[in-house]
Structure formats: structure tokens, C-alpha cells
Amino acid sequence: LRLYEMFLGPLEQSKPWDTNGIDGVHRFLKKFWGLFFKGEEFCVSEENPTAEELKTLHKTIKKITWDIENFSFNTSVSAFMICVNELSAMKCNKKEILSALVVLLASYAPHVCEELWSLLGNKTSVFDASFPICNEEFLKETAVKYPISFNGKVRFTLEMPADLNKTEIEEMALANEQTIKQLDGKSPKKIIVVPGKIVNIVF
């Protein structure tokens, strides 16, 4: 009920009361709970998180921190839902990720978070834990998907490391099999590279 009230809309606006909406947040809490369990068994791993899992967590920390400071609680609930969906898709059950998520969600859903905090092996209240801090390093993109255009028309996308310079981007694009096929033996007259954005080959 607490989570549902926060999800209704901006604090300062009047909102329609519809108890059907409680089903949505209830499904979310069940999905959140499911991250910690395999069937009936509590199953949390001590493994180190992957880069993608850390990115999802720290993106959520950044969003929730901003939302709390700006009293935008309804958008926080949406961010939690996105986070749990992403972690579920990754089948993430890493303790480092889930512990931080429990602390983040605690002020929104205190009862379920207190229970999970205890199951994670903590002896004190979840509200005694330090609030997670966003590490921007985990949010940096390691790869960029470049639309590869020929005479201004996008033909395919090519994923490349984010730290490449213009020359390296150009070389990778030209060496690609799909580029060779598109050029069909013709030599490019001009290659326009906008790092992080697009590659346009004119022939």
C-alpha cells in the first residue's frame, strides 16, 4: 500500500484512487522477492557482479538519489521496476547487487526489505545501513553502436569500442564485410566519422 501510494503520481497533485493499481506494485514486489529465491530456497551468490549488473545497479542508485532529493517518488518506483526487470533478465542473484538494492528500496517497501536484509545475514536494521552511492565509472559505455551509412542511407549498425579515435573507427568500418559488400569494388570518395554517433561513407 505504501509503495502504491508513492506510485500514484507527483506528491503535489491530486490523484485518482484505484485499488486495481495495487496489483501492479504487488507483482513488482513478488518479482523483486524472486531475485533472492530459487523456488522456495533462499539463493544468493557471493560471486562478483558483472559489468552489466553493476551498470544497472548504479544507474538506479543515481536515479533514486535524484528522485528522493526532489520528492519525485513515483518515478523512483518506475526506476525500481526497470532495475528489477533488467536484473531478472540477467538472472542476477549476486549479494553485492541485491544488498544495495534492498537498502535503496527500504524506505519505499520497509517490511519486505527488512525481512530480506535479515535473510542476507545482517543483524541490525536495514535503516542502519549506509545509503548506496553512485559510482559513475560503472555507467561509462564500453561500446558504441554506430549506424553505418552509404551516401546518407543507413545500411547496418556496427558495434565498436567506445574509446576508438576517428582513424580507428574509419578503419574498422571499412574492414567490415558488410561495408565491402556495399561498396562492391568502388572506392569511397569521402568518409565522415562523428565519434560516438555515426559513420557515413560517400562513394
PDB file of C-alpha atoms in Angstrom:
ATOM      1  CA  LEU A   1       0.000   0.000   0.000  1.00  0.00           C
ATOM      2  CA  ARG A   2       2.852   2.370   0.846  1.00  0.00           C
ATOM      3  CA  LEU A   3       4.546   1.639  -2.483  1.00  0.00           C
ATOM      4  CA  TYR A   4       1.252   2.024  -4.352  1.00  0.00           C
ATOM      5  CA  GLU A   5       0.619   5.447  -2.784  1.00  0.00           C
ATOM      6  CA  MET A   6       4.077   6.593  -3.859  1.00  0.00           C
ATOM      7  CA  PHE A   7       3.485   5.255  -7.371  1.00  0.00           C
ATOM      8  CA  LEU A   8       0.199   7.124  -7.872  1.00  0.00           C
ATOM      9  CA  GLY A   9       1.822  10.331  -9.125  1.00  0.00           C
ATOM     10  CA  PRO A  10       3.553  13.566  -8.062  1.00  0.00           C
ATOM     11  CA  LEU A  11       3.049  14.413  -4.387  1.00  0.00           C
ATOM     12  CA  GLU A  12       1.655  17.878  -5.053  1.00  0.00           C
ATOM     13  CA  GLN A  13      -1.065  16.704  -7.465  1.00  0.00           C
ATOM     14  CA  SER A  14      -4.447  15.145  -6.772  1.00  0.00           C
ATOM     15  CA  LYS A  15      -4.627  11.541  -7.947  1.00  0.00           C
ATOM     16  CA  PRO A  16      -7.445   9.071  -8.677  1.00  0.00           C
ATOM     17  CA  TRP A  17      -7.675   6.251  -6.124  1.00  0.00           C
ATOM     18  CA  ASP A  18      -7.948   2.908  -7.887  1.00  0.00           C
ATOM     19  CA  THR A  19      -7.197  -0.201  -5.861  1.00  0.00           C
ATOM     20  CA  ASN A  20      -6.606  -2.191  -9.080  1.00  0.00           C
ATOM     21  CA  GLY A  21      -3.270  -0.371  -9.240  1.00  0.00           C
ATOM     22  CA  ILE A  22      -2.148  -2.247  -6.132  1.00  0.00           C
ATOM     23  CA  ASP A  23      -1.845  -5.394  -8.265  1.00  0.00           C
ATOM     24  CA  GLY A  24       0.951  -3.781 -10.298  1.00  0.00           C
ATOM     25  CA  VAL A  25       3.166  -2.960  -7.325  1.00  0.00           C
ATOM     26  CA  HIS A  26       2.348  -6.330  -5.766  1.00  0.00           C
ATOM     27  CA  ARG A  27       3.632  -8.084  -8.910  1.00  0.00           C
ATOM     28  CA  PHE A  28       6.752  -5.923  -8.762  1.00  0.00           C
ATOM     29  CA  LEU A  29       7.428  -6.882  -5.127  1.00  0.00           C
ATOM     30  CA  LYS A  30       6.973 -10.573  -5.955  1.00  0.00           C
ATOM     31  CA  LYS A  31       9.449 -10.226  -8.831  1.00  0.00           C
ATOM     32  CA  PHE A  32      11.885  -8.374  -6.543  1.00  0.00           C
ATOM     33  CA  TRP A  33      11.496 -11.124  -3.915  1.00  0.00           C
ATOM     34  CA  GLY A  34      12.113 -13.699  -6.649  1.00  0.00           C
ATOM     35  CA  LEU A  35      15.645 -12.342  -7.234  1.00  0.00           C
ATOM     36  CA  PHE A  36      16.598 -13.821  -3.846  1.00  0.00           C
ATOM     37  CA  PHE A  37      14.981 -17.233  -4.252  1.00  0.00           C
ATOM     38  CA  LYS A  38      15.137 -20.288  -6.435  1.00  0.00           C
ATOM     39  CA  GLY A  39      11.741 -21.843  -5.822  1.00  0.00           C
ATOM     40  CA  GLU A  40      11.363 -21.910  -2.031  1.00  0.00           C
ATOM     41  CA  GLU A  41      15.121 -21.839  -1.377  1.00  0.00           C
ATOM     42  CA  PHE A  42      16.930 -18.596  -0.463  1.00  0.00           C
ATOM     43  CA  CYS A  43      19.666 -18.482  -3.086  1.00  0.00           C
ATOM     44  CA  VAL A  44      22.078 -15.530  -3.114  1.00  0.00           C
ATOM     45  CA  SER A  45      25.539 -15.800  -4.650  1.00  0.00           C
ATOM     46  CA  GLU A  46      28.820 -14.415  -3.301  1.00  0.00           C
ATOM     47  CA  GLU A  47      30.186 -14.123  -6.866  1.00  0.00           C
ATOM     48  CA  ASN A  48      31.479 -10.797  -8.159  1.00  0.00           C
ATOM     49  CA  PRO A  49      28.909  -8.892 -10.233  1.00  0.00           C
ATOM     50  CA  THR A  50      29.301  -8.437 -13.974  1.00  0.00           C
ATOM     51  CA  ALA A  51      29.829  -5.011 -15.589  1.00  0.00           C
ATOM     52  CA  GLU A  52      26.214  -5.046 -16.830  1.00  0.00           C
ATOM     53  CA  GLU A  53      24.839  -5.839 -13.358  1.00  0.00           C
ATOM     54  CA  LEU A  54      26.909  -3.032 -11.824  1.00  0.00           C
ATOM     55  CA  LYS A  55      25.750  -0.638 -14.529  1.00  0.00           C
ATOM     56  CA  THR A  56      22.078  -1.456 -13.836  1.00  0.00           C
ATOM     57  CA  LEU A  57      22.562  -1.003 -10.090  1.00  0.00           C
ATOM     58  CA  HIS A  58      24.472   2.287 -10.270  1.00  0.00           C
ATOM     59  CA  LYS A  59      22.117   3.725 -12.880  1.00  0.00           C
ATOM     60  CA  THR A  60      19.300   3.007 -10.397  1.00  0.00           C
ATOM     61  CA  ILE A  61      21.230   4.477  -7.442  1.00  0.00           C
ATOM     62  CA  LYS A  62      21.775   7.686  -9.421  1.00  0.00           C
ATOM     63  CA  LYS A  63      18.097   7.932 -10.376  1.00  0.00           C
ATOM     64  CA  ILE A  64      16.724   7.133  -6.892  1.00  0.00           C
ATOM     65  CA  THR A  65      19.117   9.586  -5.216  1.00  0.00           C
ATOM     66  CA  TRP A  66      17.927  12.384  -7.517  1.00  0.00           C
ATOM     67  CA  ASP A  67      14.269  11.413  -7.069  1.00  0.00           C
ATOM     68  CA  ILE A  68      14.455  11.391  -3.270  1.00  0.00           C
ATOM     69  CA  GLU A  69      16.160  14.785  -3.197  1.00  0.00           C
ATOM     70  CA  ASN A  70      13.418  16.148  -5.484  1.00  0.00           C
ATOM     71  CA  PHE A  71      10.460  14.338  -3.836  1.00  0.00           C
ATOM     72  CA  SER A  72       9.758  12.534  -7.116  1.00  0.00           C
ATOM     73  CA  PHE A  73       8.790   9.228  -5.541  1.00  0.00           C
ATOM     74  CA  ASN A  74       6.515   7.974  -8.317  1.00  0.00           C
ATOM     75  CA  THR A  75       9.348   7.994 -10.862  1.00  0.00           C
ATOM     76  CA  SER A  76      11.517   6.141  -8.328  1.00  0.00           C
ATOM     77  CA  VAL A  77       9.064   3.254  -8.297  1.00  0.00           C
ATOM     78  CA  SER A  78       9.244   3.116 -12.107  1.00  0.00           C
ATOM     79  CA  ALA A  79      13.065   3.055 -11.894  1.00  0.00           C
ATOM     80  CA  PHE A  80      12.918   0.182  -9.386  1.00  0.00           C
ATOM     81  CA  MET A  81      10.640  -1.769 -11.732  1.00  0.00           C
ATOM     82  CA  ILE A  82      13.047  -1.259 -14.654  1.00  0.00           C
ATOM     83  CA  CYS A  83      16.003  -2.287 -12.481  1.00  0.00           C
ATOM     84  CA  VAL A  84      14.317  -5.486 -11.252  1.00  0.00           C
ATOM     85  CA  ASN A  85      13.264  -6.383 -14.814  1.00  0.00           C
ATOM     86  CA  GLU A  86      16.859  -5.950 -16.040  1.00  0.00           C
ATOM     87  CA  LEU A  87      18.352  -7.937 -13.145  1.00  0.00           C
ATOM     88  CA  SER A  88      15.745 -10.687 -13.635  1.00  0.00           C
ATOM     89  CA  ALA A  89      16.652 -10.910 -17.329  1.00  0.00           C
ATOM     90  CA  MET A  90      20.333 -11.296 -16.297  1.00  0.00           C
ATOM     91  CA  LYS A  91      19.320 -13.885 -13.669  1.00  0.00           C
ATOM     92  CA  CYS A  92      21.288 -11.809 -11.163  1.00  0.00           C
ATOM     93  CA  ASN A  93      21.398 -13.130  -7.611  1.00  0.00           C
ATOM     94  CA  LYS A  94      24.718 -11.529  -6.566  1.00  0.00           C
ATOM     95  CA  LYS A  95      24.803 -10.435  -2.933  1.00  0.00           C
ATOM     96  CA  GLU A  96      26.701  -7.206  -3.688  1.00  0.00           C
ATOM     97  CA  ILE A  97      23.965  -6.064  -6.089  1.00  0.00           C
ATOM     98  CA  LEU A  98      20.957  -7.291  -4.113  1.00  0.00           C
ATOM     99  CA  SER A  99      22.155  -5.911  -0.762  1.00  0.00           C
ATOM    100  CA  ALA A 100      22.484  -2.412  -2.208  1.00  0.00           C
ATOM    101  CA  LEU A 101      19.080  -2.725  -3.888  1.00  0.00           C
ATOM    102  CA  VAL A 102      17.446  -3.715  -0.587  1.00  0.00           C
ATOM    103  CA  VAL A 103      18.844  -0.577   1.096  1.00  0.00           C
ATOM    104  CA  LEU A 104      17.673   1.567  -1.834  1.00  0.00           C
ATOM    105  CA  LEU A 105      14.146   0.194  -1.731  1.00  0.00           C
ATOM    106  CA  ALA A 106      13.807   0.094   2.067  1.00  0.00           C
ATOM    107  CA  SER A 107      12.171   3.498   2.516  1.00  0.00           C
ATOM    108  CA  TYR A 108       9.600   2.574  -0.142  1.00  0.00           C
ATOM    109  CA  ALA A 109       8.874  -1.001   0.954  1.00  0.00           C
ATOM    110  CA  PRO A 110      10.249  -1.277   4.512  1.00  0.00           C
ATOM    111  CA  HIS A 111       8.674  -4.555   5.592  1.00  0.00           C
ATOM    112  CA  VAL A 112       9.836  -6.747   2.720  1.00  0.00           C
ATOM    113  CA  CYS A 113      13.279  -5.083   2.741  1.00  0.00           C
ATOM    114  CA  GLU A 114      13.741  -5.595   6.482  1.00  0.00           C
ATOM    115  CA  GLU A 115      12.946  -9.273   6.017  1.00  0.00           C
ATOM    116  CA  LEU A 116      15.356  -9.687   3.094  1.00  0.00           C
ATOM    117  CA  TRP A 117      18.079  -7.724   4.918  1.00  0.00           C
ATOM    118  CA  SER A 118      17.823 -10.210   7.769  1.00  0.00           C
ATOM    119  CA  LEU A 119      17.915 -13.182   5.377  1.00  0.00           C
ATOM    120  CA  LEU A 120      21.100 -11.702   3.859  1.00  0.00           C
ATOM    121  CA  GLY A 121      22.734 -12.307   7.240  1.00  0.00           C
ATOM    122  CA  ASN A 122      22.571  -8.804   8.746  1.00  0.00           C
ATOM    123  CA  LYS A 123      21.925  -8.486  12.475  1.00  0.00           C
ATOM    124  CA  THR A 124      20.877  -4.818  12.520  1.00  0.00           C
ATOM    125  CA  SER A 125      18.047  -2.958  10.769  1.00  0.00           C
ATOM    126  CA  VAL A 126      18.292  -2.135   7.076  1.00  0.00           C
ATOM    127  CA  PHE A 127      17.841   1.505   8.114  1.00  0.00           C
ATOM    128  CA  ASP A 128      21.200   1.386   9.908  1.00  0.00           C
ATOM    129  CA  ALA A 129      22.926   0.606   6.606  1.00  0.00           C
ATOM    130  CA  SER A 130      24.726   3.309   4.618  1.00  0.00           C
ATOM    131  CA  PHE A 131      22.785   4.550   1.600  1.00  0.00           C
ATOM    132  CA  PRO A 132      24.455   3.382  -1.649  1.00  0.00           C
ATOM    133  CA  ILE A 133      26.462   5.967  -3.594  1.00  0.00           C
ATOM    134  CA  CYS A 134      26.560   6.007  -7.383  1.00  0.00           C
ATOM    135  CA  ASN A 135      29.943   5.258  -8.948  1.00  0.00           C
ATOM    136  CA  GLU A 136      29.962   6.983 -12.350  1.00  0.00           C
ATOM    137  CA  GLU A 137      32.756   4.660 -13.542  1.00  0.00           C
ATOM    138  CA  PHE A 138      30.226   1.843 -13.849  1.00  0.00           C
ATOM    139  CA  LEU A 139      27.997   3.987 -16.075  1.00  0.00           C
ATOM    140  CA  LYS A 140      30.584   4.603 -18.766  1.00  0.00           C
ATOM    141  CA  GLU A 141      29.782   2.956 -22.080  1.00  0.00           C
ATOM    142  CA  THR A 142      32.460   0.488 -23.172  1.00  0.00           C
ATOM    143  CA  ALA A 143      30.987   0.056 -26.654  1.00  0.00           C
ATOM    144  CA  VAL A 144      29.056   2.192 -29.137  1.00  0.00           C
ATOM    145  CA  LYS A 145      26.664   1.008 -31.859  1.00  0.00           C
ATOM    146  CA  TYR A 146      27.433   3.022 -34.974  1.00  0.00           C
ATOM    147  CA  PRO A 147      24.885   3.333 -37.785  1.00  0.00           C
ATOM    148  CA  ILE A 148      26.923   2.797 -40.963  1.00  0.00           C
ATOM    149  CA  SER A 149      25.538   4.920 -43.813  1.00  0.00           C
ATOM    150  CA  PHE A 150      26.306   4.816 -47.512  1.00  0.00           C
ATOM    151  CA  ASN A 151      25.570   8.050 -49.391  1.00  0.00           C
ATOM    152  CA  GLY A 152      23.432   9.116 -46.451  1.00  0.00           C
ATOM    153  CA  LYS A 153      21.376   5.906 -46.134  1.00  0.00           C
ATOM    154  CA  VAL A 154      21.864   3.679 -43.085  1.00  0.00           C
ATOM    155  CA  ARG A 155      22.522   0.082 -44.148  1.00  0.00           C
ATOM    156  CA  PHE A 156      23.588  -1.608 -40.919  1.00  0.00           C
ATOM    157  CA  THR A 157      24.939  -0.955 -37.419  1.00  0.00           C
ATOM    158  CA  LEU A 158      28.380  -1.902 -36.160  1.00  0.00           C
ATOM    159  CA  GLU A 159      29.402  -2.143 -32.511  1.00  0.00           C
ATOM    160  CA  MET A 160      32.852  -0.758 -31.740  1.00  0.00           C
ATOM    161  CA  PRO A 161      34.834   0.018 -28.560  1.00  0.00           C
ATOM    162  CA  ALA A 162      33.883   3.436 -27.175  1.00  0.00           C
ATOM    163  CA  ASP A 163      37.493   4.657 -26.872  1.00  0.00           C
ATOM    164  CA  LEU A 164      38.431   4.450 -30.582  1.00  0.00           C
ATOM    165  CA  ASN A 165      39.640   7.581 -32.372  1.00  0.00           C
ATOM    166  CA  LYS A 166      38.362   8.728 -35.791  1.00  0.00           C
ATOM    167  CA  THR A 167      41.025   6.871 -37.766  1.00  0.00           C
ATOM    168  CA  GLU A 168      40.416   3.603 -35.902  1.00  0.00           C
ATOM    169  CA  ILE A 169      36.632   3.913 -36.357  1.00  0.00           C
ATOM    170  CA  GLU A 170      37.112   4.508 -40.079  1.00  0.00           C
ATOM    171  CA  GLU A 171      39.471   1.523 -40.405  1.00  0.00           C
ATOM    172  CA  MET A 172      37.085  -0.826 -38.587  1.00  0.00           C
ATOM    173  CA  ALA A 173      34.110   0.326 -40.665  1.00  0.00           C
ATOM    174  CA  LEU A 174      35.969  -0.134 -43.967  1.00  0.00           C
ATOM    175  CA  ALA A 175      37.292  -3.580 -42.976  1.00  0.00           C
ATOM    176  CA  ASN A 176      33.791  -4.879 -42.199  1.00  0.00           C
ATOM    177  CA  GLU A 177      32.398  -7.493 -44.624  1.00  0.00           C
ATOM    178  CA  GLN A 178      29.090  -5.649 -44.997  1.00  0.00           C
ATOM    179  CA  THR A 179      30.931  -2.446 -45.983  1.00  0.00           C
ATOM    180  CA  ILE A 180      32.961  -4.317 -48.612  1.00  0.00           C
ATOM    181  CA  LYS A 181      29.727  -5.778 -49.974  1.00  0.00           C
ATOM    182  CA  GLN A 182      28.020  -2.355 -50.095  1.00  0.00           C
ATOM    183  CA  LEU A 183      30.973  -0.726 -51.867  1.00  0.00           C
ATOM    184  CA  ASP A 184      31.104  -3.574 -54.406  1.00  0.00           C
ATOM    185  CA  GLY A 185      34.629  -2.689 -55.547  1.00  0.00           C
ATOM    186  CA  LYS A 186      34.084   1.103 -55.582  1.00  0.00           C
ATOM    187  CA  SER A 187      36.482   3.393 -53.707  1.00  0.00           C
ATOM    188  CA  PRO A 188      34.995   5.785 -51.135  1.00  0.00           C
ATOM    189  CA  LYS A 189      35.266   9.461 -52.106  1.00  0.00           C
ATOM    190  CA  LYS A 190      34.756  10.674 -48.569  1.00  0.00           C
ATOM    191  CA  ILE A 191      34.268   9.151 -45.127  1.00  0.00           C
ATOM    192  CA  ILE A 192      32.508  11.207 -42.444  1.00  0.00           C
ATOM    193  CA  VAL A 193      33.055   9.977 -38.895  1.00  0.00           C
ATOM    194  CA  VAL A 194      31.331  11.504 -35.871  1.00  0.00           C
ATOM    195  CA  PRO A 195      32.763   9.664 -32.841  1.00  0.00           C
ATOM    196  CA  GLY A 196      30.026   8.120 -30.726  1.00  0.00           C
ATOM    197  CA  LYS A 197      27.383   8.912 -33.380  1.00  0.00           C
ATOM    198  CA  ILE A 198      27.678   7.780 -36.993  1.00  0.00           C
ATOM    199  CA  VAL A 199      29.867   6.750 -39.940  1.00  0.00           C
ATOM    200  CA  ASN A 200      28.853   7.911 -43.417  1.00  0.00           C
ATOM    201  CA  ILE A 201      30.679   6.569 -46.448  1.00  0.00           C
ATOM    202  CA  VAL A 202      30.267   8.519 -49.689  1.00  0.00           C
ATOM    203  CA  PHE A 203      31.152   6.824 -52.973  1.00  0.00           C
TER     204      PHE A 203
END
